[in-house]
XYZ file of C-alpha atoms in Angstrom:
479
model
C 78.876 10.026 49.370
C 75.642 8.307 50.740
C 72.419 9.732 51.662
C 73.684 10.816 55.237
C 75.822 13.131 53.742
C 73.307 14.820 51.366
C 70.978 15.360 54.133
C 73.233 16.135 56.937
C 73.646 20.223 57.549
C 77.153 21.716 56.956
C 78.691 21.264 60.178
C 78.398 24.271 62.687
C 79.136 24.694 66.189
C 76.203 24.210 68.572
C 73.846 27.023 68.925
C 72.894 27.994 72.333
C 70.748 31.247 73.871
C 73.686 31.866 75.701
C 76.301 31.917 72.676
C 73.849 33.922 70.314
C 71.436 36.100 72.760
C 69.300 36.887 69.481
C 68.085 33.285 69.301
C 65.036 31.559 71.241
C 65.800 27.828 72.349
C 63.429 26.286 69.500
C 65.568 28.799 67.172
C 68.881 26.849 68.338
C 67.476 23.639 68.420
C 66.527 23.574 64.985
C 70.210 23.728 63.891
C 70.576 20.396 65.117
C 68.139 18.701 62.822
C 68.678 17.463 59.551
C 68.662 20.031 56.305
C 65.885 17.404 54.643
C 63.338 15.606 56.811
C 63.877 11.899 57.478
C 60.708 10.898 57.730
C 57.857 10.577 55.410
C 54.908 12.629 56.713
C 56.748 16.165 55.758
C 56.790 14.689 52.041
C 53.397 13.532 52.248
C 52.125 16.932 53.362
C 54.219 18.932 50.957
C 52.207 16.778 48.518
C 48.906 18.232 50.133
C 50.449 21.869 50.136
C 51.110 21.213 46.240
C 47.613 20.264 45.784
C 46.096 23.059 47.859
C 47.909 25.547 45.263
C 47.085 23.814 41.995
C 43.547 24.025 43.180
C 43.469 27.416 44.247
C 46.082 29.830 42.155
C 46.242 27.278 39.580
C 42.638 27.346 38.965
C 42.731 30.840 39.162
C 45.435 31.059 36.132
C 43.283 28.841 34.058
C 40.804 31.434 33.639
C 41.893 32.301 30.768
C 40.726 29.315 28.772
C 37.230 29.879 29.914
C 37.456 33.383 29.288
C 38.020 32.315 25.956
C 35.086 29.796 25.847
C 32.732 32.457 27.281
C 34.064 34.669 24.540
C 33.736 32.549 21.661
C 31.181 30.706 21.611
C 28.323 30.824 25.658
C 28.754 34.638 25.889
C 29.689 35.777 22.918
C 27.974 38.876 22.899
C 29.700 40.372 26.577
C 32.146 42.822 26.640
C 35.702 41.765 27.765
C 35.526 43.971 30.675
C 32.933 42.451 31.868
C 33.809 38.690 30.981
C 37.105 39.735 33.099
C 35.205 39.656 36.609
C 34.435 36.066 37.158
C 38.061 35.538 36.962
C 39.219 38.113 38.816
C 36.725 38.104 41.896
C 37.691 34.476 43.274
C 41.606 35.960 43.397
C 40.042 38.978 45.053
C 38.438 36.640 47.737
C 41.567 34.298 48.180
C 43.342 37.307 49.351
C 41.299 38.833 51.165
C 40.129 35.918 53.220
C 43.585 35.261 53.771
C 43.122 37.504 56.767
C 41.066 35.277 58.633
C 42.781 32.185 57.263
C 46.554 33.094 58.705
C 45.657 33.290 62.556
C 43.119 29.871 62.022
C 46.556 28.468 60.534
C 48.807 29.547 63.442
C 46.425 28.000 65.842
C 46.800 24.498 63.611
C 43.718 24.468 62.255
C 44.773 23.188 59.153
C 42.537 20.341 58.288
C 39.732 22.634 59.079
C 40.080 25.015 56.388
C 41.327 22.277 53.808
C 38.164 20.288 54.402
C 35.936 23.402 53.639
C 37.934 24.587 50.711
C 37.395 20.999 49.176
C 33.733 20.829 49.926
C 33.178 24.663 48.575
C 35.384 24.181 45.273
C 33.780 20.793 44.277
C 30.303 22.329 44.589
C 31.116 25.609 42.844
C 32.362 23.656 39.711
C 29.663 21.034 39.688
C 26.966 23.780 39.911
C 28.939 25.429 37.276
C 27.901 22.549 35.029
C 24.374 24.034 35.593
C 24.555 27.271 34.140
C 24.875 26.746 30.427
C 21.699 25.120 29.164
C 23.347 22.542 27.075
C 26.438 23.995 26.224
C 25.065 25.768 22.977
C 26.002 28.814 20.909
C 24.796 31.888 23.237
C 23.221 29.714 26.399
C 25.881 31.224 29.089
C 23.818 32.744 32.048
C 26.117 35.725 32.894
C 25.032 36.247 36.821
C 24.863 32.297 37.242
C 28.480 32.089 35.923
C 29.569 35.018 38.121
C 28.069 32.877 41.345
C 29.826 30.037 40.442
C 33.265 31.571 40.506
C 32.468 33.271 43.720
C 31.643 30.517 45.616
C 34.853 28.457 44.242
C 36.989 31.826 45.525
C 35.761 30.937 48.702
C 36.556 27.618 48.932
C 40.333 28.314 47.295
C 41.207 30.990 50.029
C 41.216 28.234 52.407
C 43.830 26.054 50.264
C 45.766 29.327 49.846
C 47.617 30.178 52.295
C 47.717 26.849 54.089
C 49.665 25.015 51.165
C 52.589 27.827 51.717
C 52.661 27.054 55.912
C 53.051 23.365 55.385
C 55.970 23.814 53.802
C 57.158 26.883 55.929
C 56.270 24.497 59.022
C 57.630 21.057 57.795
C 60.684 22.337 55.733
C 62.284 24.958 58.361
C 65.869 24.348 56.827
C 64.883 23.931 53.497
C 62.110 26.709 53.261
C 62.541 28.673 50.238
C 62.899 25.796 47.895
C 60.030 24.205 49.658
C 57.819 27.028 49.577
C 58.928 27.229 45.867
C 57.880 23.260 44.563
C 54.451 23.716 46.706
C 53.866 27.045 44.386
C 54.847 25.303 41.565
C 51.338 23.676 41.846
C 49.799 26.594 40.630
C 51.680 26.196 37.218
C 51.000 22.717 37.048
C 47.185 23.179 37.670
C 47.438 26.067 34.787
C 48.887 23.513 32.817
C 46.555 20.839 33.460
C 43.329 22.675 33.911
C 42.840 24.482 30.539
C 43.778 21.116 29.026
C 41.282 19.642 30.623
C 38.359 22.152 29.625
C 39.418 22.021 26.248
C 39.436 18.511 25.924
C 36.185 17.613 28.144
C 34.395 20.545 26.878
C 35.150 19.583 23.127
C 34.528 16.077 23.731
C 31.303 15.869 25.991
C 29.899 19.537 25.612
C 30.260 22.524 28.140
C 27.376 20.586 31.303
C 28.921 17.137 31.308
C 32.677 18.460 30.452
C 32.776 20.712 33.718
C 31.045 17.877 35.800
C 33.755 15.386 35.345
C 36.199 18.605 35.780
C 34.484 19.309 39.131
C 35.034 15.462 40.136
C 38.961 16.098 39.074
C 39.148 19.159 40.970
C 36.523 17.525 44.385
C 39.114 14.221 44.557
C 42.257 15.645 44.271
C 41.160 18.559 47.176
C 40.087 15.359 48.733
C 43.593 14.126 48.959
C 44.517 17.475 49.802
C 42.019 17.319 53.161
C 42.852 14.445 54.215
C 46.766 14.550 54.515
C 47.272 18.437 54.602
C 48.194 19.137 58.531
C 50.056 21.202 60.647
C 53.478 20.326 62.410
C 53.204 19.889 65.853
C 56.246 21.015 66.686
C 55.694 24.326 65.582
C 55.163 27.015 67.163
C 51.293 27.260 68.119
C 49.626 30.848 68.323
C 45.877 30.310 70.166
C 43.525 31.578 68.577
C 42.215 35.179 70.666
C 38.215 36.437 70.551
C 37.214 36.684 67.342
C 36.237 40.721 67.758
C 39.354 41.367 69.324
C 41.673 43.180 66.075
C 44.532 41.939 67.274
C 43.250 38.325 67.001
C 43.848 39.074 62.915
C 46.475 42.188 63.092
C 49.607 42.152 64.573
C 50.418 45.371 65.129
C 54.255 44.677 64.991
C 53.787 44.438 61.290
C 52.291 47.417 61.000
C 55.138 49.394 62.556
C 57.605 47.114 60.229
C 59.172 49.719 58.095
C 60.271 46.835 55.392
C 57.382 44.902 55.952
C 54.938 47.585 54.839
C 57.517 48.503 51.570
C 57.245 45.044 50.696
C 53.102 45.110 50.916
C 52.991 47.815 48.825
C 55.270 45.785 46.091
C 53.157 42.491 46.241
C 50.221 44.602 46.009
C 51.542 46.428 42.665
C 52.817 42.733 41.376
C 48.849 41.341 42.111
C 47.531 44.754 40.098
C 49.192 44.060 37.168
C 50.700 40.861 36.669
C 47.448 38.775 35.634
C 46.389 41.014 33.120
C 48.786 39.390 30.318
C 47.747 35.767 31.545
C 44.382 36.737 31.179
C 44.295 38.440 27.660
C 47.108 35.817 26.152
C 44.422 34.083 24.246
C 42.916 37.058 22.506
C 46.254 39.040 22.033
C 47.369 35.649 20.082
C 44.216 35.459 17.736
C 44.398 39.027 17.106
C 47.505 39.429 16.174
C 47.345 36.114 13.707
C 50.062 34.295 15.808
C 47.139 31.969 16.961
C 43.974 30.015 15.751
C 40.836 30.433 17.740
C 39.985 27.667 19.724
C 36.955 26.685 18.417
C 35.438 24.951 21.037
C 31.837 23.112 19.798
C 29.284 22.693 22.115
C 26.541 20.413 22.278
C 26.823 18.371 19.905
C 29.469 16.267 21.510
C 32.250 16.206 18.552
C 36.086 17.559 18.850
C 36.792 20.191 16.325
C 37.667 19.122 13.027
C 41.217 18.091 12.091
C 40.630 19.916 8.920
C 40.438 23.458 10.369
C 42.632 26.253 9.745
C 46.601 25.665 10.264
C 48.492 27.188 13.187
C 48.826 26.777 17.083
C 45.529 26.919 19.032
C 45.525 30.320 20.722
C 44.999 28.455 23.900
C 48.371 27.025 24.050
C 49.831 30.208 24.253
C 47.757 30.158 28.163
C 49.532 26.562 28.414
C 52.792 27.329 28.080
C 53.159 30.804 30.056
C 51.856 28.030 32.855
C 53.844 25.644 32.046
C 56.938 27.865 31.866
C 55.995 28.853 35.346
C 56.341 26.151 36.965
C 60.139 26.370 36.249
C 60.540 30.058 37.374
C 58.721 29.127 40.855
C 61.097 26.284 41.829
C 64.119 27.806 40.205
C 63.322 31.222 41.813
C 63.385 29.344 44.784
C 66.755 27.711 44.009
C 68.292 30.762 43.127
C 67.003 32.770 46.097
C 68.130 30.150 48.532
C 71.730 29.851 46.689
C 71.706 33.530 47.019
C 70.620 34.149 50.321
C 68.006 37.036 49.961
C 64.806 36.487 48.480
C 63.784 39.765 48.739
C 66.468 41.084 46.218
C 65.994 37.934 44.256
C 62.282 38.662 43.919
C 62.893 42.279 43.013
C 64.921 41.366 40.075
C 62.682 39.135 38.546
C 60.159 41.710 38.772
C 62.450 43.952 36.660
C 62.729 41.285 33.809
C 59.208 40.840 34.019
C 58.900 44.306 33.585
C 61.130 44.551 30.697
C 59.158 41.537 28.884
C 56.007 42.898 28.803
C 57.589 46.499 28.140
C 59.489 45.340 25.273
C 58.413 41.625 23.853
C 54.594 41.639 24.120
C 54.111 44.668 21.515
C 57.126 43.571 19.388
C 56.394 39.872 18.917
C 55.432 39.968 14.991
C 55.843 36.194 14.838
C 54.454 33.162 16.333
C 58.187 31.973 16.934
C 58.620 34.827 18.843
C 54.811 34.643 20.730
C 56.184 31.176 22.150
C 59.067 32.883 23.083
C 57.559 35.483 25.058
C 55.065 32.732 26.654
C 58.188 30.598 28.186
C 60.168 33.984 29.486
C 56.951 35.247 31.057
C 56.312 32.292 32.548
C 59.795 31.413 34.011
C 60.601 34.677 35.275
C 56.797 35.610 36.193
C 57.051 32.416 38.222
C 60.057 33.647 40.003
C 58.309 36.629 41.641
C 55.136 34.646 42.359
C 56.970 32.078 43.919
C 58.885 34.159 46.181
C 55.932 35.821 48.222
C 55.799 33.829 51.196
C 59.501 33.130 51.631
C 59.975 36.555 51.876
C 56.873 37.102 54.191
C 58.867 34.172 56.464
C 62.397 36.371 56.542
C 60.745 39.572 57.582
C 58.581 37.902 60.616
C 61.090 38.906 63.846
C 62.925 35.940 65.273
C 60.365 36.471 68.678
C 57.480 36.681 66.331
C 57.792 33.003 64.328
C 54.065 32.145 65.473
C 52.607 34.515 63.582
C 54.258 33.555 59.925
C 50.382 32.948 59.025
C 49.229 35.977 60.427
C 51.862 38.628 58.552
C 50.751 36.244 55.631
C 47.212 36.763 55.548
C 47.871 40.970 56.545
C 50.028 41.089 53.389
C 47.806 39.563 51.168
C 44.857 41.405 52.045
C 46.568 44.449 51.188
C 46.954 42.986 47.929
C 42.882 42.024 47.339
C 41.540 45.003 46.006
C 44.705 45.455 43.514
C 43.851 42.081 42.245
C 40.448 42.796 41.705
C 41.306 46.232 40.136
C 43.638 45.302 38.157
C 42.440 42.456 35.147
C 39.559 45.265 35.007
C 41.765 48.314 34.360
C 43.485 45.917 31.743
C 39.959 44.825 30.370
C 39.051 48.754 29.881
C 42.596 49.308 28.529
C 42.635 46.404 26.239
C 38.953 47.456 24.793
C 40.418 51.517 24.631
C 43.866 51.309 23.508
C 44.422 47.913 22.334
C 46.283 45.033 23.453
C 50.007 46.823 23.446
C 48.593 49.038 26.307
C 48.133 45.977 28.561
C 51.769 45.056 28.198
C 52.313 48.361 29.213
C 50.021 48.867 32.355
C 52.021 45.368 33.481
C 54.993 46.773 32.709
C 54.666 49.693 34.801
C 53.360 47.611 37.397
C 56.282 45.444 37.877
C 58.429 48.397 37.597
C 56.803 49.980 40.844
C 56.696 46.421 42.790
C 60.570 46.216 42.323
C 60.923 50.121 43.436
C 59.206 49.128 46.525
C 60.955 45.995 46.810
C 64.334 47.918 47.032
C 63.306 50.321 49.335
C 61.953 47.498 51.850
C 65.816 46.152 51.214
C 67.070 49.146 52.476
C 64.869 49.727 55.437
C 65.558 46.757 56.193
C 69.589 46.682 55.824
C 69.158 50.397 58.215
C 67.447 48.453 60.945
C 69.883 45.592 60.703
C 72.654 47.895 61.403
C 70.876 49.602 63.817
C 70.586 46.337 65.653
C 74.464 45.623 65.547
C 75.308 48.428 67.056
C 73.315 48.351 69.863
C 74.693 45.134 70.213
C 78.281 46.829 70.036
C 77.113 48.912 72.835
C 76.632 46.098 75.230
C 72.905 46.306 74.460
C 70.444 44.646 72.051
C 68.178 47.192 70.764
C 64.699 45.886 68.953
C 63.391 47.456 65.643
C 60.002 47.199 64.861
């Protein structure tokens, strides 16, 4: 069994618009292509998308390491709720600006967005190194830190949608799995960047350590900007007048019941899911399951090895993010085998909600806390890694040049929930304790599963209506 057998799609009759009226000529021609591309370029672009996700959502997922550092050392008198804002704003901007990035990607302006993302993220983390003096206790300047994370959010927004759009265009037959691989970049960034922050700040103090971090973000971002590009054979939608609403909003999406139900479900995910990763280090410390990070600043020395025994609390965040990489790829593989990413994602939402509702408040040992971090990362990765795949499936066949636009519309609906969710989690944490954060996350994910279930029902109802229309001799398009 050679390589050609692996690359070749299963033998099926050649499709054509004559035999399948619902398919366009481009849709029919795609069936003659190999399952996995044989050229090098698609895989280079896939790597570029992986890096884009690492430097966008991966950095957002790494904020727990920054928050522990600010809370314990640089901003010790600042409330937990206030410290949540610098982590929430980048997520808010990433999702809000997806409405603009999506149509730009449909117009094949990938490289312009990637270059802008590289410039802004590098500048943001370089500026962050100047916000805390010499890095000694209490020397953080909150408003300057907040502005740096706002600037980082602008750059990360340029990377975010482009990462999944690259996979969608270059891997049409393995779209779900390719998007899962790209999405795993967020988890890898969530592992590497907290470790880098821990080591660099501990060894070189905050200013120098964050400048080295900025160089890492910049060098990887430059690779993404150089190699990320649109597939020239993919459908291209010309960018309309900037002030025309239809340039940014597709009326077909606003009339699609499955899409609107799914958008509500994803909004619930972004409202509740990230509250736990933001507070997992504090949760571990307060329950006596982890040892404080003990990051020193200003003297350039690592913490002493003679400190208190036990697992350092920042490792719970790293374990959670690392497990998310497995969940994103595995979840995409399960969805590809099951043939329905939406149903698969709803199932992952229910499983992750049960973990938040039951295991988060009941974990009483270090082993149980590690197990929670692993399971929450795996199942949560399945939740997050399927969003772009579901959107690509919901876009009608005749509107495949609008995938970026639909993705942007979906994410802009999630912007405010992503901003408010961690703040609500912080308020609940401060007033009712850490268990309330788990209840909030679990409830949000159960609500997301319910909305997705409604989306599945609406989609199947429309498919039955279309099928009855074809049987009657007329094709009915339902929007």
